Every structure is written in structure tokens, then in C-alpha cells.
Amino acid sequence: MRMPIIGITCYPDQGGSGVVATELGLHLARHGCEVHFITSSLPFRLRSYGENIIFHKVEMPEYPVFRSSPYTLSLATAMHDVALKNHLDILHVHYAIPHTAAAFLAREMLQPTKLKIITTLHGTDITLVGQEPSFFPMTRFLIEKSDAVTAVSGFLKKETREVFGVGDAIKVIPNFVDSRMFKPLGDLSLRQRFAPGGEKLLMHASNFRPVKNVPAVVEVFDLLQKKHSVRLLLVGDGPEMPAVRALVSERGLDQCVDFLGQEDHLENILPVADVLLLPSKHESFGLVALEAMACGVVPVVTSVGGAGEFINDGHNGFLRAPHDVTGMAEAIGSILDNDHHRQIMAEDARQDATMDFGASCVMRQYLELYESLF
Ligand code: GMT
């Protein structure tokens, strides 16, 4: 069978769903598929135009009548045009709202067509945004109208079925990590810059939205630094940042916390850490924890969501309830000054991440799904 021609739509800015969509497209292109990215701007991980990759920017005209430009309609038109001109077989949209709505419109405009729509559910499109009363019936409709739906964890599939009453056929395809890109630190000089006194390094990396529960990171760190020689690295930016900065100052921690801001090349900074803390209120998967594991960094992650599908508590990381600040501090404290124990966990973490969640292994699961539709 010839390789399918695929259109991919995602949010292009920082965020796990855009990372998964872009990395999938890059791997598919290397595998010989023609991949068309149809997005509002260049996805941040799409750093070069490799062979088989074509980027189509969605144009959004301004008009005084509009309060804001109707992005979904412009996207639907772009999808229609790209599909027609390039004979797309599949539109693979990441994050249901509003991407599946645009794909549905594009497919209607193309009738009769063999174009298939695949929706990958990533998280808050189901757990938060999709449940808003103004989106709820539309989200259910779009799940039903997709030719195939995938979810990034068993947790997210279960949540979709329980909340929306649809999605029995959802296929679970987890997040993945490229272990050539995310790997343990080779050169220790960067680590020494952040820990000049040989301190241990705790890291948090996210988009600082309320769901990420970043104040808990500061509270855990506050407990830890009373007993251990440790520094905190905060990577990323977002709406919670002012509150987080205020909490750091209020606790008198300014001297031992570094705010590194948004980092497009997370693979450069992640490996300097000893432990990554992700205490989200819920996390349908928690891609950054998997990337940390591939770097040999021990993850401490919320137990609410899908992280239990790749973290084996006490073996390759720790799972704790998002409110359990003491439990998180105790778990981290138990390995912080025990290099031998931490190294064993770190090695297990890297092995588990790269064996079961490697890019080629997960790409094959998507390819099998594509093939099953024809
Ligand atoms: O759903 C979101 O919050 C957005 C999305 C993103 O773009 O960061 O994150 C979700 O998708 C990631 C990739 O599949 C998952 O690893 C994250 O766990 C998930 N976020 C949440 O569930 C909060």
C-alpha cells in the first residue's frame, strides 16, 4: 500500500499536544509519508523543513464587524484547500476544540470524498474545555463524527466515555519521546552553573496554568530546602507566574530559585535536573515527565490522571496526590541525598521511557490506525 498523505493540525505554541503532533509529523515524514501542517503559525518544534514536510499557514482576515477573527472557519477553508490540492487521505487533528469542528466542515465541503478525520484527544479538550456548557454537545458530536479517535491515556479514554457517553472505540496511543533528543547530560558544565555549590536540582517545567498546581512546587521545595542542599529551577511561563513569584518571595526563597522562562529546547535544560516535579491537579498523560525520564531524571508526578500508565511508583518515579505536599517532599527527600538509590531509579526511568514509549514504537501504532481506515 502507498504511504498516506496526511494533514496535521495542532496548536503551534508551547504545549504537549503541539509537541506530540509535530514530532509525529516529523517521524512520519522521515518514514516516507507526505505531511502537511495546517496551523496558525509554524509549530515551535518544527524547526526545519525536512523532506516531505509542507507548512500551510492559516490566514485569518480582520474585518471591523468581527470582534475576533473566526479562526475555525479560516482553518476549515485552509483544510479544504490543502486537502483538495494535495489529495490528502487523512486529516489528523490534535485537540478536539475547535480543530475537529474545522475538519468536519472541510470534509463536508469536499463531499463526495474519501478524506478521513482522526481526532487525538490530549487532555483539557475533554477534562476542562470540552465540558464547558457552551462546548459540551459540540465536543460529543465531534467525537462521534470523527472516523477514528485516539486518546493519550486509558485515563482519558475512560473520562471521555464517562463524561460524554461516547467513545467505546477510542484507541489509546500514548505520548512518546525521542531518546536521541532527550538523553542524560553529557557535559556537566551547565549543571555546575545552576548548582555552583554542588547542590541537588529540583525542576518544574510547564505552561504555568492553574491546572499545573505550581504553588505546590514552591511549597514542596520550601520543605526540602530546610533539610537538603537543593535549588529549584522553574522552566516556562504562563498566567500563574506572578502568583508563583510572589510565593517564592513570601517564603524567602529568592536566592535559591531560578526562573528560566520559556524554553523551546527543553532537551537542553531537562537533563541538568535530579528530579522533575509535576504536581498537576490532573494530567491526562504528562509528556514532560516522560521526557525527563528519558533524560535519566526521576519524575514525581500527580497521581490524578494517566501518569500511572508509565510511572511505576517507587521504581522509576513517584506518584502522589496533588495536595500531598508532605508526601511529595518525603518522596523527593528519600532519594535526594542517596545518589545510589536515585541513580538506580533514573536508569530504570530512562529504560522504561525509551523501551515502551519510544517514537518509532508509538509512530507504528498511528500508522496501523491510518492503514485500518482504508
Ligand atoms: O490539555 C491541555 O492542557 C493541553 C495539552 C497541551 O497542549 O499541553 O496538554 C495535554 O496534552 C499533553 C500531550 O498529549 C499531555 O501530555 C498532557 O498531560 C495534557 N495536559 C493535561 O491533561 C492537563
CSV table of C-alpha atoms and ligand atoms in Angstrom, one decimal:
chain,number,residue,atom,x,y,z
A,1,MET,CA,0.0,0.0,0.0
A,2,ARG,CA,1.3,3.5,-0.7
A,3,MET,CA,2.1,5.8,2.2
A,4,PRO,CA,-0.9,8.0,3.2
A,5,ILE,CA,-0.8,11.8,2.6
A,6,ILE,CA,-1.5,13.4,5.9
A,7,GLY,CA,-2.7,16.8,7.1
A,8,ILE,CA,-1.9,17.7,10.7
A,9,THR,CA,-3.5,20.5,12.7
A,10,CYS,CA,-2.5,21.4,16.2
A,11,TYR,CA,-1.8,24.4,18.5
A,12,PRO,CA,1.6,25.6,17.3
A,13,ASP,CA,2.7,27.2,20.5
A,14,GLN,CA,4.3,25.6,23.6
A,15,GLY,CA,2.3,22.7,24.9
A,16,GLY,CA,2.3,18.9,24.9
A,17,SER,CA,-0.4,18.5,22.3
A,18,GLY,CA,1.6,20.6,19.8
A,19,VAL,CA,4.8,18.7,20.6
A,20,VAL,CA,3.1,15.3,20.1
A,21,ALA,CA,1.5,16.4,16.8
A,22,THR,CA,4.8,18.0,15.4
A,23,GLU,CA,7.1,15.1,16.5
A,24,LEU,CA,4.6,12.6,15.0
A,25,GLY,CA,4.6,14.6,11.7
A,26,LEU,CA,8.4,14.7,11.6
A,27,HIS,CA,8.7,11.0,12.3
A,28,LEU,CA,6.0,10.1,9.7
A,29,ALA,CA,7.8,12.3,7.1
A,30,ARG,CA,11.1,10.5,7.8
A,31,HIS,CA,9.2,7.3,7.3
A,32,GLY,CA,8.2,8.4,3.8
A,33,CYS,CA,4.7,10.0,4.4
A,34,GLU,CA,3.9,13.4,2.9
A,35,VAL,CA,2.9,15.6,5.8
A,36,HIS,CA,1.1,18.9,5.5
A,37,PHE,CA,1.0,21.0,8.7
A,38,ILE,CA,-2.1,23.3,8.6
A,39,THR,CA,-1.7,25.7,11.6
A,40,SER,CA,-2.0,29.4,12.5
A,41,SER,CA,1.8,29.7,12.7
A,42,LEU,CA,4.9,27.5,12.4
A,43,PRO,CA,4.7,24.8,15.2
A,44,PHE,CA,7.5,25.7,17.6
A,45,ARG,CA,9.1,22.2,17.3
A,46,LEU,CA,9.0,22.3,13.5
A,47,ARG,CA,12.5,23.8,13.3
A,48,SER,CA,13.4,22.8,9.8
A,49,TYR,CA,11.7,22.0,6.6
A,50,GLY,CA,12.8,18.4,6.2
A,51,GLU,CA,11.9,16.2,3.2
A,52,ASN,CA,8.1,15.5,2.9
A,53,ILE,CA,7.1,18.4,5.2
A,54,ILE,CA,5.0,21.2,3.9
A,55,PHE,CA,3.7,24.0,6.1
A,56,HIS,CA,0.5,25.9,5.3
A,57,LYS,CA,-0.3,29.0,7.4
A,58,VAL,CA,-3.9,29.6,8.1
A,59,GLU,CA,-4.7,33.2,7.1
A,60,MET,CA,-7.1,35.0,9.4
A,61,PRO,CA,-8.6,38.1,7.8
A,62,GLU,CA,-9.5,41.0,10.1
A,63,TYR,CA,-12.8,42.8,9.5
A,64,PRO,CA,-14.4,45.5,11.6
A,65,VAL,CA,-17.6,43.5,12.0
A,66,PHE,CA,-15.8,40.7,13.8
A,67,ARG,CA,-15.0,41.0,17.4
A,68,SER,CA,-12.3,38.4,16.8
A,69,SER,CA,-11.4,36.7,13.6
A,70,PRO,CA,-13.4,33.4,13.1
A,71,TYR,CA,-10.4,31.1,13.2
A,72,THR,CA,-12.4,27.9,12.9
A,73,LEU,CA,-13.9,29.0,9.5
A,74,SER,CA,-10.5,30.1,8.2
A,75,LEU,CA,-9.0,26.8,9.3
A,76,ALA,CA,-11.8,24.8,7.7
A,77,THR,CA,-11.2,26.6,4.4
A,78,ALA,CA,-7.4,26.0,4.6
A,79,MET,CA,-8.0,22.3,5.4
A,80,HIS,CA,-10.4,22.1,2.4
A,81,ASP,CA,-7.9,23.8,0.0
A,82,VAL,CA,-4.9,21.8,1.2
A,83,ALA,CA,-6.9,18.5,1.0
A,84,LEU,CA,-8.1,19.2,-2.5
A,85,LYS,CA,-4.8,20.4,-3.9
A,86,ASN,CA,-2.7,17.7,-2.3
A,87,HIS,CA,-5.0,14.8,-2.3
A,88,LEU,CA,-4.9,14.3,1.4
A,89,ASP,CA,-6.0,10.9,2.7
A,90,ILE,CA,-6.2,11.9,6.3
A,91,LEU,CA,-6.7,15.0,8.4
A,92,HIS,CA,-5.2,14.2,11.8
A,93,VAL,CA,-6.3,16.9,14.3
A,94,HIS,CA,-4.8,17.3,17.7
A,95,TYR,CA,-7.0,18.7,20.5
A,96,ALA,CA,-10.7,18.5,19.5
A,97,ILE,CA,-11.7,22.1,20.0
A,98,PRO,CA,-12.0,23.7,17.6
A,99,HIS,CA,-9.8,21.6,15.3
A,100,THR,CA,-12.3,18.7,14.8
A,101,ALA,CA,-15.1,21.2,14.0
A,102,ALA,CA,-13.0,22.7,11.3
A,103,ALA,CA,-12.1,19.3,9.9
A,104,PHE,CA,-15.7,18.3,9.9
A,105,LEU,CA,-16.6,21.4,7.9
A,106,ALA,CA,-13.8,20.8,5.4
A,107,ARG,CA,-14.9,17.2,4.9
A,108,GLU,CA,-18.5,18.4,4.3
A,109,MET,CA,-17.3,20.9,1.7
A,110,LEU,CA,-15.3,18.2,-0.1
A,111,GLN,CA,-18.2,15.7,-0.5
A,112,PRO,CA,-18.0,13.3,-2.1
A,113,THR,CA,-14.6,12.5,-0.5
A,114,LYS,CA,-12.6,9.6,0.9
A,115,LEU,CA,-10.9,12.0,3.4
A,116,LYS,CA,-10.8,10.6,6.9
A,117,ILE,CA,-10.7,12.6,10.1
A,118,ILE,CA,-8.7,11.4,13.1
A,119,THR,CA,-9.0,13.2,16.3
A,120,THR,CA,-6.4,12.8,19.0
A,121,LEU,CA,-7.8,13.9,22.5
A,122,HIS,CA,-5.0,15.3,24.6
A,123,GLY,CA,-6.5,16.3,27.9
A,124,THR,CA,-8.3,19.5,28.7
A,125,ASP,CA,-10.2,19.3,25.5
A,126,ILE,CA,-12.1,16.6,27.5
A,127,THR,CA,-11.4,17.3,31.1
A,128,LEU,CA,-12.0,21.1,31.2
A,129,VAL,CA,-12.8,23.0,28.0
A,130,GLY,CA,-15.0,20.3,26.4
A,131,GLN,CA,-17.1,20.2,29.5
A,132,GLU,CA,-18.0,23.9,29.4
A,133,PRO,CA,-21.7,24.0,28.8
A,134,SER,CA,-21.2,26.0,25.6
A,135,PHE,CA,-18.9,23.3,24.1
A,136,PHE,CA,-20.3,20.1,25.7
A,137,PRO,CA,-22.7,18.9,22.9
A,138,MET,CA,-20.4,20.0,20.2
A,139,THR,CA,-17.5,18.0,21.7
A,140,ARG,CA,-19.7,14.9,21.9
A,141,PHE,CA,-20.8,15.4,18.3
A,142,LEU,CA,-17.3,15.8,17.0
A,143,ILE,CA,-16.1,12.7,18.7
A,144,GLU,CA,-18.9,10.8,17.0
A,145,LYS,CA,-18.2,12.4,13.6
A,146,SER,CA,-14.5,11.5,13.6
A,147,ASP,CA,-13.6,8.4,11.6
A,148,ALA,CA,-11.2,7.5,14.4
A,149,VAL,CA,-10.5,8.9,17.8
A,150,THR,CA,-7.4,8.3,19.9
A,151,ALA,CA,-6.7,9.3,23.5
A,152,VAL,CA,-3.2,9.7,25.0
A,153,SER,CA,-4.1,7.5,28.0
A,154,GLY,CA,-6.5,4.9,29.3
A,155,PHE,CA,-7.5,7.5,31.9
A,156,LEU,CA,-8.5,10.0,29.2
A,157,LYS,CA,-10.5,7.4,27.3
A,158,LYS,CA,-12.3,6.4,30.5
A,159,GLU,CA,-13.0,10.1,31.3
A,160,THR,CA,-14.4,10.6,27.7
A,161,ARG,CA,-16.7,7.6,28.0
A,162,GLU,CA,-17.9,8.6,31.4
A,163,VAL,CA,-18.5,12.2,30.8
A,164,PHE,CA,-19.7,12.2,27.2
A,165,GLY,CA,-21.2,8.7,27.0
A,166,VAL,CA,-19.4,8.1,23.7
A,167,GLY,CA,-16.0,6.8,22.6
A,168,ASP,CA,-16.1,3.0,23.1
A,169,ALA,CA,-13.9,2.6,20.0
A,170,ILE,CA,-11.3,5.2,21.2
A,171,LYS,CA,-7.8,3.8,20.7
A,172,VAL,CA,-5.3,4.6,23.4
A,173,ILE,CA,-2.0,5.7,21.8
A,174,PRO,CA,0.4,7.2,24.5
A,175,ASN,CA,2.7,10.1,24.3
A,176,PHE,CA,6.2,9.3,23.1
A,177,VAL,CA,9.8,10.6,23.4
A,178,ASP,CA,12.7,10.7,21.0
A,179,SER,CA,15.5,9.2,23.1
A,180,ARG,CA,18.2,10.6,20.7
A,181,MET,CA,17.0,14.1,21.6
A,182,PHE,CA,16.1,13.6,25.3
A,183,LYS,CA,19.1,11.9,26.9
A,184,PRO,CA,21.2,12.1,30.0
A,185,LEU,CA,23.6,15.0,30.4
A,186,GLY,CA,26.9,14.6,28.7
A,187,ASP,CA,28.7,17.8,29.7
A,188,LEU,CA,28.4,18.8,33.4
A,189,SER,CA,29.3,22.4,32.9
A,190,LEU,CA,25.7,23.6,32.5
A,191,ARG,CA,24.7,21.8,35.7
A,192,GLN,CA,27.6,23.5,37.6
A,193,ARG,CA,26.2,26.9,36.5
A,194,PHE,CA,22.9,26.2,38.2
A,195,ALA,CA,24.4,24.4,41.2
A,196,PRO,CA,27.8,26.0,41.8
A,197,GLY,CA,27.9,24.6,45.4
A,198,GLY,CA,27.2,21.1,44.2
A,199,GLU,CA,23.5,21.4,45.3
A,200,LYS,CA,20.9,19.0,44.0
A,201,LEU,CA,18.5,20.4,41.4
A,202,LEU,CA,14.7,20.1,41.5
A,203,MET,CA,12.9,21.2,38.3
A,204,HIS,CA,9.4,22.1,37.3
A,205,ALA,CA,8.5,22.8,33.6
A,206,SER,CA,5.1,23.8,32.4
A,207,ASN,CA,2.9,26.5,30.9
A,208,PHE,CA,2.1,27.8,34.4
A,209,ARG,CA,-1.7,27.4,34.1
A,210,PRO,CA,-3.8,26.8,37.2
A,211,VAL,CA,-4.2,23.1,36.3
A,212,LYS,CA,-0.4,22.7,36.8
A,213,ASN,CA,-0.6,23.5,40.5
A,214,VAL,CA,2.7,25.3,40.5
A,215,PRO,CA,2.3,26.8,44.0
A,216,ALA,CA,2.6,23.2,45.3
A,217,VAL,CA,6.1,23.1,43.7
A,218,VAL,CA,7.2,26.0,45.8
A,219,GLU,CA,5.7,24.5,48.9
A,220,VAL,CA,7.4,21.2,48.4
A,221,PHE,CA,10.7,23.0,47.7
A,222,ASP,CA,10.3,25.0,50.9
A,223,LEU,CA,10.1,21.8,52.9
A,224,LEU,CA,13.0,20.2,51.1
A,225,GLN,CA,15.4,23.1,51.4
A,226,LYS,CA,15.1,23.1,55.2
A,227,LYS,CA,16.8,19.7,55.2
A,228,HIS,CA,18.8,19.4,52.0
A,229,SER,CA,21.2,21.4,49.9
A,230,VAL,CA,18.9,21.9,46.9
A,231,ARG,CA,18.0,24.6,44.3
A,232,LEU,CA,14.7,24.9,42.3
A,233,LEU,CA,14.7,25.6,38.6
A,234,LEU,CA,11.3,26.9,37.2
A,235,VAL,CA,11.1,26.5,33.4
A,236,GLY,CA,8.2,28.0,31.4
A,237,ASP,CA,5.8,30.9,31.7
A,238,GLY,CA,2.1,31.5,31.9
A,239,PRO,CA,-0.8,33.0,33.9
A,240,GLU,CA,0.2,31.7,37.3
A,241,MET,CA,3.7,33.1,37.1
A,242,PRO,CA,3.1,36.4,39.1
A,243,ALA,CA,1.5,34.3,42.0
A,244,VAL,CA,4.4,31.9,41.9
A,245,ARG,CA,7.0,34.7,42.1
A,246,ALA,CA,5.1,36.2,45.0
A,247,LEU,CA,5.0,32.9,46.9
A,248,VAL,CA,8.7,32.4,46.3
A,249,SER,CA,9.5,35.9,47.8
A,250,GLU,CA,7.0,35.4,50.6
A,251,ARG,CA,8.8,32.2,51.7
A,252,GLY,CA,12.2,34.0,51.5
A,253,LEU,CA,13.3,31.6,48.7
A,254,ASP,CA,14.5,34.1,46.1
A,255,GLN,CA,18.2,33.2,46.5
A,256,CYS,CA,17.6,29.5,45.8
A,257,VAL,CA,15.1,29.6,42.9
A,258,ASP,CA,15.9,30.3,39.3
A,259,PHE,CA,13.2,31.4,36.9
A,260,LEU,CA,14.4,30.3,33.4
A,261,GLY,CA,11.4,31.4,31.4
A,262,GLN,CA,10.0,29.7,28.3
A,263,GLU,CA,12.5,27.3,26.7
A,264,ASP,CA,11.9,26.0,23.2
A,265,HIS,CA,14.7,23.5,23.5
A,266,LEU,CA,13.6,21.7,26.7
A,267,GLU,CA,16.0,18.8,25.8
A,268,ASN,CA,18.9,21.1,26.6
A,269,ILE,CA,17.8,22.0,30.1
A,270,LEU,CA,15.8,19.0,31.4
A,271,PRO,CA,18.9,16.7,31.9
A,272,VAL,CA,20.5,19.1,34.4
A,273,ALA,CA,17.9,18.2,37.0
A,274,ASP,CA,17.9,15.4,39.5
A,275,VAL,CA,14.2,15.3,40.0
A,276,LEU,CA,11.3,16.7,38.0
A,277,LEU,CA,8.1,17.7,39.9
A,278,LEU,CA,4.7,17.9,38.1
A,279,PRO,CA,2.0,18.1,40.8
A,280,SER,CA,-0.9,19.0,38.4
A,281,LYS,CA,-4.5,18.9,39.6
A,282,HIS,CA,-4.8,16.3,36.9
A,283,GLU,CA,-2.7,15.3,33.9
A,284,SER,CA,-4.0,13.1,31.2
A,285,PHE,CA,-0.5,11.9,30.4
A,286,GLY,CA,2.3,14.3,31.5
A,287,LEU,CA,4.6,14.4,28.5
A,288,VAL,CA,7.3,16.4,30.3
A,289,ALA,CA,7.6,13.6,32.9
A,290,LEU,CA,8.3,11.1,30.1
A,291,GLU,CA,10.9,13.4,28.5
A,292,ALA,CA,12.5,13.8,31.9
A,293,MET,CA,12.7,10.0,32.4
A,294,ALA,CA,14.4,9.7,29.0
A,295,CYS,CA,17.0,12.1,30.3
A,296,GLY,CA,17.5,10.0,33.4
A,297,VAL,CA,15.7,12.4,35.7
A,298,VAL,CA,13.4,11.0,38.3
A,299,PRO,CA,9.8,12.2,37.9
A,300,VAL,CA,7.5,13.0,40.8
A,301,VAL,CA,4.0,13.3,39.3
A,302,THR,CA,0.4,13.8,40.2
A,303,SER,CA,-1.5,10.5,40.8
A,304,VAL,CA,-4.6,12.0,39.3
A,305,GLY,CA,-4.7,11.1,35.6
A,306,GLY,CA,-2.7,8.9,33.3
A,307,ALA,CA,0.8,9.1,34.7
A,308,GLY,CA,0.4,5.7,36.4
A,309,GLU,CA,0.4,4.2,33.0
A,310,PHE,CA,4.1,4.9,32.6
A,311,ILE,CA,5.3,5.6,36.2
A,312,ASN,CA,5.7,2.6,38.5
A,313,ASP,CA,5.6,4.3,41.9
A,314,GLY,CA,8.8,3.8,43.9
A,315,HIS,CA,10.6,2.2,40.9
A,316,ASN,CA,11.0,4.6,38.1
A,317,GLY,CA,9.5,7.6,39.8
A,318,PHE,CA,6.8,8.6,42.3
A,319,LEU,CA,3.1,9.3,42.1
A,320,ARG,CA,1.5,11.5,44.8
A,321,ALA,CA,-1.9,13.2,45.1
A,322,PRO,CA,-1.7,16.9,44.0
A,323,HIS,CA,-2.5,18.2,47.5
A,324,ASP,CA,0.0,15.9,49.2
A,325,VAL,CA,2.8,18.4,49.6
A,326,THR,CA,4.4,16.5,52.5
A,327,GLY,CA,4.2,13.2,50.6
A,328,MET,CA,5.9,14.7,47.6
A,329,ALA,CA,8.7,16.3,49.8
A,330,GLU,CA,9.2,12.9,51.6
A,331,ALA,CA,9.5,11.0,48.3
A,332,ILE,CA,12.0,13.5,46.8
A,333,GLY,CA,13.9,13.7,50.2
A,334,SER,CA,14.3,9.9,50.1
A,335,ILE,CA,16.4,10.0,47.0
A,336,LEU,CA,17.9,13.5,47.0
A,337,ASP,CA,21.0,12.6,49.1
A,338,ASN,CA,21.1,9.0,48.3
A,339,ASP,CA,22.9,9.0,44.9
A,340,HIS,CA,23.0,5.3,44.6
A,341,HIS,CA,19.2,4.9,45.0
A,342,ARG,CA,18.5,7.9,42.8
A,343,GLN,CA,20.8,6.5,40.0
A,344,ILE,CA,19.0,3.2,40.0
A,345,MET,CA,15.7,4.9,39.7
A,346,ALA,CA,17.0,7.2,37.0
A,347,GLU,CA,18.3,4.2,35.0
A,348,ASP,CA,15.0,2.4,35.3
A,349,ALA,CA,13.2,5.6,34.3
A,350,ARG,CA,15.3,6.0,31.1
A,351,GLN,CA,15.0,2.4,30.2
A,352,ASP,CA,11.2,2.3,30.7
A,353,ALA,CA,10.6,5.5,28.8
A,354,THR,CA,12.7,4.6,25.8
A,355,MET,CA,11.6,0.9,25.6
A,356,ASP,CA,7.9,1.3,25.8
A,357,PHE,CA,7.3,4.9,24.7
A,358,GLY,CA,10.0,5.4,22.0
A,359,ALA,CA,9.0,7.4,19.0
A,360,SER,CA,9.2,4.6,16.4
A,361,CYS,CA,7.1,2.2,18.5
A,362,VAL,CA,4.3,4.8,19.0
A,363,MET,CA,4.5,6.0,15.4
A,364,ARG,CA,3.8,2.4,14.3
A,365,GLN,CA,0.6,2.5,16.3
A,366,TYR,CA,-0.5,5.6,14.5
A,367,LEU,CA,0.4,4.1,11.1
A,368,GLU,CA,-1.6,1.0,11.9
A,369,LEU,CA,-4.6,3.1,12.7
A,370,TYR,CA,-4.2,5.1,9.4
A,371,GLU,CA,-4.0,1.8,7.5
A,372,SER,CA,-7.1,0.4,9.2
A,373,LEU,CA,-9.1,3.2,7.8
A,374,PHE,CA,-8.5,2.2,4.1
B,1,GMT,O1,-4.9,19.6,27.5
B,1,GMT,C1,-4.0,20.5,27.7
B,1,GMT,O2,-3.9,21.1,28.8
B,1,GMT,C2,-3.2,20.9,26.6
B,1,GMT,C3,-2.2,19.9,26.3
B,1,GMT,C4,-1.0,20.7,25.8
B,1,GMT,O3,-1.0,21.1,24.7
B,1,GMT,O4,-0.1,20.9,26.6
B,1,GMT,O5,-1.7,19.0,27.4
B,1,GMT,C5,-2.3,17.8,27.3
B,1,GMT,O6,-1.7,17.0,26.3
B,1,GMT,C6,-0.4,16.5,26.5
B,1,GMT,C7,0.1,15.8,25.3
B,1,GMT,O7,-0.8,14.7,25.0
B,1,GMT,C8,-0.4,15.6,27.8
B,1,GMT,O8,0.9,15.1,28.0
B,1,GMT,C9,-0.8,16.5,29.0
B,1,GMT,O9,-0.9,15.6,30.1
B,1,GMT,C10,-2.2,17.1,28.7
B,1,GMT,N1,-2.5,18.1,29.8
B,1,GMT,C11,-3.4,17.8,30.7
B,1,GMT,O10,-4.1,16.8,30.8
B,1,GMT,C12,-3.6,18.9,31.7
